[in-house]
Short mmCIF file of C-alpha atoms in Angstrom, two decimals:
data_model
loop_
_atom_site.label_atom_id
_atom_site.label_comp_id
_atom_site.label_asym_id
_atom_site.label_seq_id
_atom_site.Cartn_x
_atom_site.Cartn_y
_atom_site.Cartn_z
CA MET B 1 -4.58 29.76 -21.63
CA THR B 2 -6.45 26.56 -22.33
CA GLU B 3 -8.10 26.83 -18.90
CA PHE B 4 -10.22 29.73 -20.09
CA GLY B 5 -11.49 27.72 -23.06
CA GLN B 6 -12.56 24.91 -20.73
CA LEU B 7 -14.33 27.39 -18.47
CA TYR B 8 -16.18 28.97 -21.40
CA ALA B 9 -17.44 25.55 -22.50
CA ILE B 10 -18.67 24.75 -18.98
CA ALA B 11 -20.39 28.17 -18.80
CA GLN B 12 -22.30 27.38 -21.98
CA ILE B 13 -23.47 24.05 -20.57
CA ALA B 14 -24.58 25.64 -17.29
CA ILE B 15 -26.55 28.36 -19.06
CA ALA B 16 -28.17 25.82 -21.40
CA ILE B 17 -29.36 23.71 -18.45
CA SER B 18 -30.77 26.78 -16.72
CA GLY B 19 -32.60 27.98 -19.82
CA PHE B 20 -34.12 24.62 -20.67
CA ALA B 21 -35.23 24.08 -17.07
CA ALA B 22 -37.31 27.24 -17.22
CA LEU B 23 -39.34 25.64 -20.01
CA VAL B 24 -39.76 22.41 -18.07
CA VAL B 25 -40.96 24.21 -14.96
CA ALA B 26 -43.47 26.24 -17.00
CA PHE B 27 -45.24 22.98 -17.92
CA LYS B 28 -44.98 21.49 -14.45
CA ARG B 29 -47.61 23.61 -12.71
CA ARG B 30 -50.32 22.02 -10.66
CA PRO B 31 -53.90 22.29 -11.91
CA ASP B 32 -54.47 25.29 -9.63
CA GLY B 33 -51.60 27.14 -11.34
CA MET B 34 -49.21 26.97 -8.39
CA TRP B 35 -45.97 25.04 -7.91
CA ASP B 36 -45.07 22.72 -5.07
CA THR B 37 -42.63 24.20 -2.55
CA ALA B 38 -40.08 21.46 -3.26
CA VAL B 39 -40.25 22.13 -7.02
CA VAL B 40 -39.76 25.86 -6.42
CA ASP B 41 -36.77 25.19 -4.16
CA ARG B 42 -35.24 22.84 -6.74
CA PHE B 43 -35.79 25.34 -9.53
CA HIS B 44 -34.24 28.18 -7.54
CA GLY B 45 -31.34 25.92 -6.56
CA MET B 46 -30.84 24.84 -10.15
CA LEU B 47 -30.79 28.46 -11.32
CA ALA B 48 -28.43 29.46 -8.51
CA HIS B 49 -26.01 26.63 -9.28
CA GLY B 50 -26.17 27.13 -13.04
CA LEU B 51 -25.69 30.87 -12.91
CA SER B 52 -22.99 30.54 -10.25
CA ALA B 53 -21.12 28.11 -12.49
CA ALA B 54 -21.44 30.49 -15.42
CA PHE B 55 -20.31 33.48 -13.35
CA PHE B 56 -17.30 31.67 -11.92
CA CYS B 57 -16.35 30.47 -15.41
CA ILE B 58 -16.23 34.05 -16.63
CA LEU B 59 -14.53 35.45 -13.50
CA PRO B 60 -10.92 34.24 -14.12
CA PRO B 61 -10.49 35.98 -17.49
CA VAL B 62 -11.76 39.20 -15.90
CA ILE B 63 -9.34 38.93 -12.98
CA ALA B 64 -6.53 37.98 -15.39
CA VAL B 65 -6.80 41.47 -16.87
CA PHE B 66 -5.56 42.88 -13.55
CA THR B 67 -2.86 40.34 -12.70
CA GLN B 68 -0.40 38.21 -14.63
CA ASN B 69 0.34 36.08 -11.54
CA THR B 70 -1.55 32.81 -12.11
CA ASP B 71 -1.14 31.73 -8.48
CA LEU B 72 -2.85 34.92 -7.34
CA LEU B 73 -5.54 34.50 -10.02
CA TRP B 74 -6.52 30.99 -8.92
CA SER B 75 -6.21 31.92 -5.26
CA ILE B 76 -8.67 34.81 -5.59
CA CYS B 77 -11.08 32.76 -7.70
CA SER B 78 -10.92 29.76 -5.33
CA ALA B 79 -11.49 31.98 -2.29
CA LEU B 80 -14.59 33.55 -3.83
CA LEU B 81 -15.91 30.19 -5.03
CA GLY B 82 -15.33 28.60 -1.61
CA ILE B 83 -17.23 31.41 0.10
CA LEU B 84 -20.15 31.01 -2.31
CA ILE B 85 -20.27 27.26 -1.75
CA LEU B 86 -20.38 27.81 2.02
CA VAL B 87 -23.22 30.32 1.57
CA HIS B 88 -25.14 27.77 -0.56
CA ILE B 89 -24.61 25.08 2.08
CA THR B 90 -25.95 27.38 4.78
CA LEU B 91 -29.01 28.40 2.77
CA ILE B 92 -29.86 24.82 1.82
CA ALA B 93 -29.55 23.67 5.43
CA LEU B 94 -31.96 26.42 6.51
CA LEU B 95 -34.64 25.74 3.87
CA PRO B 96 -37.88 24.47 5.39
CA SER B 97 -38.20 21.89 2.59
CA SER B 98 -34.77 20.38 3.37
CA SER B 99 -35.02 16.82 4.60
CA MET B 100 -32.40 14.84 6.48
CA TYR B 101 -31.30 13.28 3.17
CA THR B 102 -30.91 16.73 1.67
CA ARG B 103 -28.75 17.78 4.59
CA LEU B 104 -26.64 14.63 4.22
CA GLY B 105 -26.20 15.63 0.60
CA LEU B 106 -24.36 18.72 1.82
CA ILE B 107 -21.23 16.66 2.50
CA PRO B 108 -19.90 16.80 -1.12
CA PRO B 109 -20.23 20.59 -1.34
CA LEU B 110 -18.55 20.88 2.04
CA LEU B 111 -15.65 18.87 0.60
CA ALA B 112 -15.63 21.14 -2.49
CA ALA B 113 -15.45 24.20 -0.21
CA ALA B 114 -12.61 22.57 1.76
CA LEU B 115 -10.80 21.90 -1.52
CA GLN B 116 -11.11 25.58 -2.43
CA GLY B 117 -9.75 26.51 0.99
CA ALA B 118 -6.83 24.13 0.52
CA ASN B 119 -6.17 25.72 -2.87
CA VAL B 120 -6.04 29.16 -1.26
CA PHE B 121 -4.22 28.31 1.97
CA GLY B 122 -2.17 25.34 0.76
CA GLY B 123 1.22 24.81 2.32
CA ASP B 124 3.24 25.58 -0.80
CA GLY B 125 1.42 28.84 -1.53
CA LEU B 126 0.73 27.80 -5.12
CA ALA B 127 -2.90 27.91 -6.18
CA GLU B 128 -3.82 25.80 -9.21
CA PHE B 129 -6.58 25.52 -11.78
CA GLY B 130 -7.55 21.89 -10.97
CA PRO B 131 -9.24 22.46 -7.58
CA TYR B 132 -11.05 25.48 -8.98
CA LEU B 133 -12.31 23.37 -11.86
CA VAL B 134 -13.64 20.80 -9.37
CA GLY B 135 -15.73 23.52 -7.70
CA ILE B 136 -17.09 24.71 -11.04
CA LEU B 137 -17.92 21.17 -12.13
CA TRP B 138 -19.67 20.56 -8.82
CA HIS B 139 -21.94 23.57 -9.46
CA THR B 140 -22.64 22.40 -13.00
CA PHE B 141 -23.31 18.81 -11.90
CA GLN B 142 -25.61 19.98 -9.09
CA SER B 143 -27.50 22.17 -11.54
CA GLY B 144 -28.02 19.14 -13.81
CA VAL B 145 -29.12 16.92 -10.90
CA LEU B 146 -31.68 19.49 -9.76
CA PHE B 147 -32.86 19.80 -13.36
CA PHE B 148 -33.58 16.07 -13.52
CA LEU B 149 -35.37 16.22 -10.15
CA LEU B 150 -37.76 18.82 -11.51
#
């Protein structure tokens, strides 16, 4: 499947962003050796998004070992990804460092979670790779955005 090759490439990008960000954060300490709370939250968010993207890129080939039904494969993967996105939204909304603009920024991930839900519970019962890829790309993009905000 060509989908797996695309997912492997995205996983490599997500892991590269996460690894390079660790070096950037190491040089971003304040003179007293501590980090600002916002920088810590961004770094943790960037790691969570990057590693989530990598995990969900590797998940479909693992599930494909147990099922040959591609509709079931993308349905399971989309359901798990949608749940994770909803968990991320909840955690970000509850962070003390979240501003009103940060909370407004939760609209795109909410749409990504809704897309995953539509992929799972769509009217035709056929789950596809495209909506799942959108969720993965959102995690990768968010990881890159948080990297640049460090």
